[in-house]
Tab-separated table of C-alpha atoms in Angstrom:
chain	number	residue	atom	x	y	z
A	242	UNK	CA	-24.888	12.531	8.309
A	243	UNK	CA	-21.900	12.837	10.841
A	244	UNK	CA	-18.786	14.272	9.364
A	245	UNK	CA	-15.333	12.780	9.168
A	246	UNK	CA	-13.089	14.354	11.754
A	247	UNK	CA	-9.288	14.022	12.526
A	248	UNK	CA	-8.364	12.915	16.048
A	249	UNK	CA	-4.684	13.217	17.084
A	250	UNK	CA	-3.030	9.994	18.110
A	251	UNK	CA	-2.463	11.135	21.684
A	252	UNK	CA	-6.213	11.520	22.156
A	253	UNK	CA	-7.039	7.905	21.271
A	254	UNK	CA	-8.063	6.290	24.607
A	255	UNK	CA	-6.672	3.087	25.849
A	256	UNK	CA	-10.199	1.890	26.964
A	257	UNK	CA	-12.878	0.927	24.380
A	258	UNK	CA	-14.284	3.740	22.166
A	259	UNK	CA	-17.967	4.469	22.328
A	260	UNK	CA	-20.061	2.289	20.145
A	261	UNK	CA	-21.328	5.267	18.045
A	262	UNK	CA	-17.796	6.104	16.959
A	263	UNK	CA	-15.889	4.395	14.037
A	264	UNK	CA	-12.070	5.176	14.369
A	265	UNK	CA	-9.810	4.632	11.258
A	266	UNK	CA	-6.167	4.163	11.841
A	267	UNK	CA	-4.583	5.818	8.495
A	268	UNK	CA	-1.255	5.175	7.021
A	269	UNK	CA	0.707	8.392	5.977
A	270	UNK	CA	2.033	6.806	2.797
A	271	UNK	CA	0.636	8.503	-0.554
A	272	UNK	CA	-1.164	7.556	-2.313
A	273	UNK	CA	-2.603	4.922	0.098
A	274	UNK	CA	-3.632	7.981	1.914
A	275	UNK	CA	-3.006	11.525	0.728
A	276	UNK	CA	-2.999	13.921	3.495
A	277	UNK	CA	-3.713	17.710	2.782
A	278	UNK	CA	-3.803	20.270	5.542
A	279	UNK	CA	-3.780	17.317	7.970
A	280	UNK	CA	-6.769	15.745	6.631
A	281	UNK	CA	-7.581	12.881	4.187
A	282	UNK	CA	-8.164	13.862	0.604
A	283	UNK	CA	-8.361	11.613	-2.406
A	284	UNK	CA	-5.862	8.756	-1.744
A	285	UNK	CA	-6.924	5.049	-2.142
A	286	UNK	CA	-8.176	4.632	1.323
A	287	UNK	CA	-9.300	8.153	1.585
A	288	UNK	CA	-11.922	7.437	-1.071
A	289	UNK	CA	-12.733	4.019	0.409
A	290	UNK	CA	-13.480	5.468	3.740
A	291	UNK	CA	-15.459	8.407	2.404
A	292	UNK	CA	-17.749	5.835	0.686
A	293	UNK	CA	-18.099	3.773	3.780
A	294	UNK	CA	-18.973	7.006	5.896
A	295	UNK	CA	-21.531	7.975	3.253
A	296	UNK	CA	-23.189	4.677	3.725
A	297	UNK	CA	-22.786	4.409	7.410
A	298	UNK	CA	-24.246	7.648	8.767
A	299	UNK	CA	-25.201	6.253	11.997
A	300	UNK	CA	-21.807	6.554	13.541
A	301	UNK	CA	-19.162	9.349	13.921
A	302	UNK	CA	-16.283	8.514	11.743
A	303	UNK	CA	-12.848	9.556	13.029
A	304	UNK	CA	-9.205	9.410	11.536
A	305	UNK	CA	-6.046	8.888	13.329
A	306	UNK	CA	-2.749	9.043	11.641
A	307	UNK	CA	-0.543	6.179	12.969
A	308	UNK	CA	2.412	4.169	11.777
A	309	UNK	CA	2.249	0.431	10.978
A	310	UNK	CA	3.864	-0.507	14.421
A	311	UNK	CA	1.500	1.589	16.371
A	312	UNK	CA	-1.598	0.570	14.377
A	313	UNK	CA	-0.909	-3.080	14.958
A	314	UNK	CA	-0.214	-2.616	18.674
A	315	UNK	CA	-3.703	-0.973	19.095
A	316	UNK	CA	-5.366	-3.809	17.146
A	317	UNK	CA	-3.631	-6.457	19.206
A	318	UNK	CA	-4.781	-4.584	22.443
A	319	UNK	CA	-8.267	-4.953	21.309
A	320	UNK	CA	-8.798	-1.135	20.584
A	321	UNK	CA	-12.124	-0.452	18.819
A	322	UNK	CA	-10.520	0.875	15.619
A	323	UNK	CA	-9.620	-0.417	12.256
A	324	UNK	CA	-6.398	-0.102	10.303
A	325	UNK	CA	-7.080	1.197	6.762
A	326	UNK	CA	-4.104	-0.150	4.667
A	327	UNK	CA	-2.630	-3.533	5.629
A	328	UNK	CA	-0.979	-6.009	3.412
A	329	UNK	CA	-2.970	-9.345	3.798
A	330	UNK	CA	-0.745	-12.335	4.956
A	331	UNK	CA	-1.587	-15.522	6.773
A	332	UNK	CA	0.122	-14.185	9.838
A	333	UNK	CA	-2.005	-10.964	9.837
A	334	UNK	CA	-5.192	-12.910	9.268
A	335	UNK	CA	-4.453	-14.598	12.467
A	336	UNK	CA	-4.220	-11.344	14.374
A	337	UNK	CA	-7.085	-9.420	12.823
A	338	UNK	CA	-10.374	-9.722	10.956
A	339	UNK	CA	-9.421	-8.265	7.505
A	340	UNK	CA	-11.768	-6.957	4.715
A	341	UNK	CA	-9.882	-7.193	1.303
A	342	UNK	CA	-10.215	-3.856	-0.610
A	343	UNK	CA	-7.300	-3.733	-3.349
A	344	UNK	CA	-5.103	-5.853	-5.436
A	345	UNK	CA	-1.827	-4.232	-6.252
A	346	UNK	CA	1.247	-5.241	-8.271
A	347	UNK	CA	4.212	-6.233	-5.979
A	348	UNK	CA	7.266	-4.140	-5.326
A	349	UNK	CA	9.093	-3.392	-8.679
A	350	UNK	CA	12.509	-2.173	-9.630
A	351	UNK	CA	12.349	1.453	-10.582
A	352	UNK	CA	15.454	2.632	-12.609
A	353	UNK	CA	16.991	5.049	-14.741
A	354	UNK	CA	16.315	4.752	-18.426
A	355	UNK	CA	19.956	4.377	-19.207
A	356	UNK	CA	20.358	1.661	-16.860
A	357	UNK	CA	18.133	-0.841	-18.816
A	358	UNK	CA	20.928	-2.332	-20.885
A	359	UNK	CA	22.974	-3.233	-17.889
A	360	UNK	CA	20.043	-4.868	-15.817
A	361	UNK	CA	20.169	-8.702	-15.486
A	362	UNK	CA	16.904	-9.875	-17.037
A	363	UNK	CA	15.584	-13.324	-17.452
A	364	UNK	CA	13.503	-14.335	-20.496
A	365	UNK	CA	10.391	-12.840	-19.227
A	366	UNK	CA	12.010	-9.525	-18.921
A	367	UNK	CA	11.912	-9.766	-15.141
A	368	UNK	CA	14.923	-8.388	-13.018
A	369	UNK	CA	17.134	-11.027	-11.383
A	370	UNK	CA	17.636	-9.268	-8.105
A	371	UNK	CA	20.433	-11.514	-6.834
A	372	UNK	CA	22.529	-10.967	-10.071
A	373	UNK	CA	21.951	-7.241	-9.770
A	374	UNK	CA	23.140	-6.974	-6.203
A	375	UNK	CA	26.191	-9.111	-7.132
A	376	UNK	CA	27.322	-6.875	-10.090
A	377	UNK	CA	29.550	-3.708	-9.768
A	378	UNK	CA	28.026	-1.363	-12.106
A	379	UNK	CA	24.609	-0.195	-11.100
A	380	UNK	CA	23.884	1.834	-7.792
A	381	UNK	CA	20.838	1.046	-5.745
A	382	UNK	CA	19.248	3.244	-3.233
A	383	UNK	CA	16.658	1.902	-0.663
A	384	UNK	CA	14.909	3.512	2.451
A	385	UNK	CA	15.965	2.177	5.778
A	386	UNK	CA	13.431	-0.213	7.610
A	387	UNK	CA	11.253	-0.648	4.425
A	388	UNK	CA	9.816	-4.148	3.784
A	389	UNK	CA	9.169	-5.516	0.447
A	390	UNK	CA	8.090	-8.978	1.297
A	391	UNK	CA	9.995	-12.200	2.062
A	392	UNK	CA	11.416	-12.758	-1.290
A	393	UNK	CA	12.986	-9.269	-1.795
A	394	UNK	CA	13.773	-8.802	1.841
A	395	UNK	CA	15.868	-12.106	1.919
A	396	UNK	CA	17.788	-11.187	-1.252
A	397	UNK	CA	18.621	-7.897	0.354
A	398	UNK	CA	19.859	-9.302	3.494
A	399	UNK	CA	21.983	-11.977	1.641
A	400	UNK	CA	23.593	-9.461	-0.766
A	401	UNK	CA	27.344	-9.623	-1.119
A	402	UNK	CA	29.638	-7.652	1.013
A	403	UNK	CA	30.472	-4.593	-0.870
A	404	UNK	CA	27.280	-4.498	-2.982
A	405	UNK	CA	26.675	-0.990	-4.607
A	406	UNK	CA	23.388	-0.465	-2.448
A	407	UNK	CA	22.965	2.627	-0.156
A	408	UNK	CA	20.368	2.420	2.513
A	409	UNK	CA	19.003	5.795	3.544
A	410	UNK	CA	17.484	7.070	6.764
A	411	UNK	CA	13.939	6.042	7.312
A	412	UNK	CA	12.619	9.618	6.603
A	413	UNK	CA	13.887	9.473	2.982
A	414	UNK	CA	11.560	7.651	0.820
A	415	UNK	CA	9.241	8.269	-2.274
A	416	UNK	CA	10.099	11.675	-3.864
A	417	UNK	CA	13.390	12.126	-2.375
A	418	UNK	CA	14.774	8.762	-3.614
A	419	UNK	CA	13.265	9.234	-7.283
A	420	UNK	CA	14.717	12.701	-7.389
A	421	UNK	CA	18.214	11.312	-6.498
A	422	UNK	CA	17.763	8.971	-9.469
A	423	UNK	CA	16.983	11.702	-11.745
A	424	UNK	CA	20.132	13.488	-10.934
A	425	UNK	CA	22.152	10.366	-11.405
A	426	UNK	CA	23.125	9.844	-7.837
A	427	UNK	CA	21.691	6.293	-8.100
A	428	UNK	CA	20.669	3.968	-10.808
A	429	UNK	CA	17.732	2.134	-9.222
A	430	UNK	CA	15.460	1.611	-6.273
A	431	UNK	CA	12.658	-0.642	-5.231
A	432	UNK	CA	9.222	0.430	-4.366
A	433	UNK	CA	5.368	-0.196	-5.318
A	434	UNK	CA	4.164	0.978	-8.667
A	435	UNK	CA	1.171	2.964	-7.072
A	436	UNK	CA	3.825	4.973	-5.025
A	437	UNK	CA	5.814	5.884	-8.061
A	438	UNK	CA	2.717	6.686	-9.871
A	439	UNK	CA	1.715	9.173	-7.249
A	440	UNK	CA	5.134	11.052	-7.506
A	441	UNK	CA	5.027	10.757	-11.194
A	442	UNK	CA	1.615	12.759	-11.277
A	443	UNK	CA	3.316	15.394	-9.177
A	444	UNK	CA	6.534	15.570	-11.160
A	445	UNK	CA	6.511	14.672	-14.973
A	446	UNK	CA	10.209	14.578	-15.092
A	447	UNK	CA	9.995	11.153	-13.445
A	448	UNK	CA	8.935	9.658	-16.824
A	449	UNK	CA	12.573	9.479	-17.315
A	450	UNK	CA	12.479	6.457	-14.866
A	451	UNK	CA	11.135	3.054	-15.748
A	452	UNK	CA	9.685	-0.083	-13.951
A	453	UNK	CA	10.203	-3.722	-14.245
A	454	UNK	CA	9.038	-6.757	-12.237
A	455	UNK	CA	11.448	-8.599	-10.020
A	456	UNK	CA	11.815	-12.230	-10.810
A	457	UNK	CA	10.339	-14.634	-8.220
A	458	UNK	CA	8.322	-11.713	-6.803
A	459	UNK	CA	5.473	-11.246	-9.344
A	460	UNK	CA	2.332	-12.276	-7.607
A	461	UNK	CA	0.049	-9.378	-6.897
A	462	UNK	CA	-0.488	-8.406	-3.042
A	463	UNK	CA	-3.874	-8.037	-1.407
A	464	UNK	CA	-4.552	-5.143	0.855
A	465	UNK	CA	-7.500	-4.404	3.217
A	466	UNK	CA	-9.033	-3.034	6.289
A	467	UNK	CA	-7.952	-4.684	9.610
A	468	UNK	CA	-10.092	-4.743	12.672
A	469	UNK	CA	-9.248	-6.364	15.962
A	470	UNK	CA	-9.957	-10.088	16.668
A	471	UNK	CA	-12.778	-9.400	19.171
A	472	UNK	CA	-16.497	-9.583	18.848
A	473	UNK	CA	-16.466	-5.878	18.029
A	474	UNK	CA	-13.761	-6.264	15.413
A	475	UNK	CA	-15.634	-9.179	13.655
A	476	UNK	CA	-18.963	-7.363	13.679
A	477	UNK	CA	-17.371	-4.169	12.322
A	478	UNK	CA	-15.443	-5.961	9.624
A	479	UNK	CA	-18.747	-7.548	8.569
A	480	UNK	CA	-20.480	-4.166	8.579
A	481	UNK	CA	-17.636	-2.674	6.336
A	482	UNK	CA	-17.767	-5.797	4.136
A	483	UNK	CA	-21.519	-5.529	3.617
A	484	UNK	CA	-21.094	-1.877	2.650
A	485	UNK	CA	-18.617	-2.638	0.219
A	486	UNK	CA	-20.188	-5.822	-1.363
A	487	UNK	CA	-22.612	-3.873	-3.657
A	488	UNK	CA	-22.013	-3.012	-7.313
A	489	UNK	CA	-21.437	0.521	-6.468
A	490	UNK	CA	-19.177	-0.453	-3.756
A	491	UNK	CA	-16.940	-2.720	-5.948
A	492	UNK	CA	-16.755	-0.072	-8.671
A	493	UNK	CA	-15.444	2.285	-6.161
A	494	UNK	CA	-12.956	-0.100	-4.876
A	495	UNK	CA	-11.757	-0.634	-8.224
A	496	UNK	CA	-11.474	3.097	-9.398
A	497	UNK	CA	-9.829	3.998	-6.199
A	498	UNK	CA	-7.001	1.603	-6.842
A	499	UNK	CA	-6.600	1.133	-10.585
A	500	UNK	CA	-6.091	4.783	-11.312
A	501	UNK	CA	-2.685	4.287	-9.900
A	502	UNK	CA	-1.826	1.298	-12.046
A	503	UNK	CA	0.000	1.398	-15.353
A	504	UNK	CA	-1.664	0.079	-18.613
A	505	UNK	CA	1.054	-2.665	-18.479
A	506	UNK	CA	0.051	-3.818	-14.901
A	507	UNK	CA	-3.560	-3.824	-15.647
A	508	UNK	CA	-2.954	-5.932	-18.704
A	509	UNK	CA	-0.458	-8.298	-16.855
A	510	UNK	CA	-3.071	-8.770	-13.735
A	511	UNK	CA	-6.142	-8.386	-15.704
A	512	UNK	CA	-7.498	-12.015	-14.863
A	513	UNK	CA	-6.607	-11.764	-11.240
A	514	UNK	CA	-8.193	-8.311	-11.005
A	515	UNK	CA	-11.436	-9.581	-12.302
A	516	UNK	CA	-11.410	-12.511	-10.013
A	517	UNK	CA	-10.645	-10.206	-6.971
A	518	UNK	CA	-13.330	-7.778	-7.566
A	519	UNK	CA	-15.933	-10.396	-8.391
A	520	UNK	CA	-15.063	-11.987	-5.113
A	521	UNK	CA	-15.402	-8.800	-3.216
A	522	UNK	CA	-19.321	-9.074	-3.708
A	523	UNK	CA	-19.115	-11.543	-0.707
A	524	UNK	CA	-19.119	-9.447	2.472
A	525	UNK	CA	-17.532	-12.040	4.668
A	526	UNK	CA	-14.495	-12.250	2.279
A	527	UNK	CA	-11.300	-12.728	4.271
A	528	UNK	CA	-12.826	-13.041	7.748
A	529	UNK	CA	-11.610	-15.753	10.047
A	530	UNK	CA	-13.205	-17.091	13.197
A	531	UNK	CA	-12.041	-15.621	16.531
């Protein structure tokens, strides 16, 4: 079996890669991918790609770490590579052949425990973001250039002038923001539950924070592997789908993702999770014609 190797982004050729090489474009966002010593370890997509590699030994598997913009530029150019962690949207299905791999809760409000009594909640105990941004009591903290979907992004863009919301440089996210909440420099942020779960595992002090869903943004998100909309991309996506469309493959997909979900989220989305993983037994799921 050929081993997984790391290839610097600058070495990825502009021309088509050899047919016996499978290049994975990886995100550097734990726990989607957890990089240790420059290599993949036990993140969500790390485990998924390791499974595919073990069941596809005929090719050499290479990893390239690239940001979202760069990865999609390579796919749009028809590069023979697949991006490992893309949110599935109608727009992206028009640009790539996508194999769904995970169902995840949408972005949530993550806040200091002592802020709970001040949060504007509806009858379903969901945070009403518009009201939160309009009040003058709680301080928000977000990373620059992060996107949380149309509903949340629109609310953030339409927030009142003078709203108590600080936007930090793009390099400050995850652990840095959660740490600032702990020392009472901010009261809340917005992020994905699986990202919070990763940093909670690293720092038990983060148990002082809590999470709640955001009203109007409670539908789970689908994530998957994206391959270019070329003949190669479609064939590769079908190959990946066929490897994952087994009982063992579906169990791996479920385990790689659900270990980062809270008990509350697993209960809240149980029916959708069951439907999603049952549908994963179809190797052509998510593919659209070129």
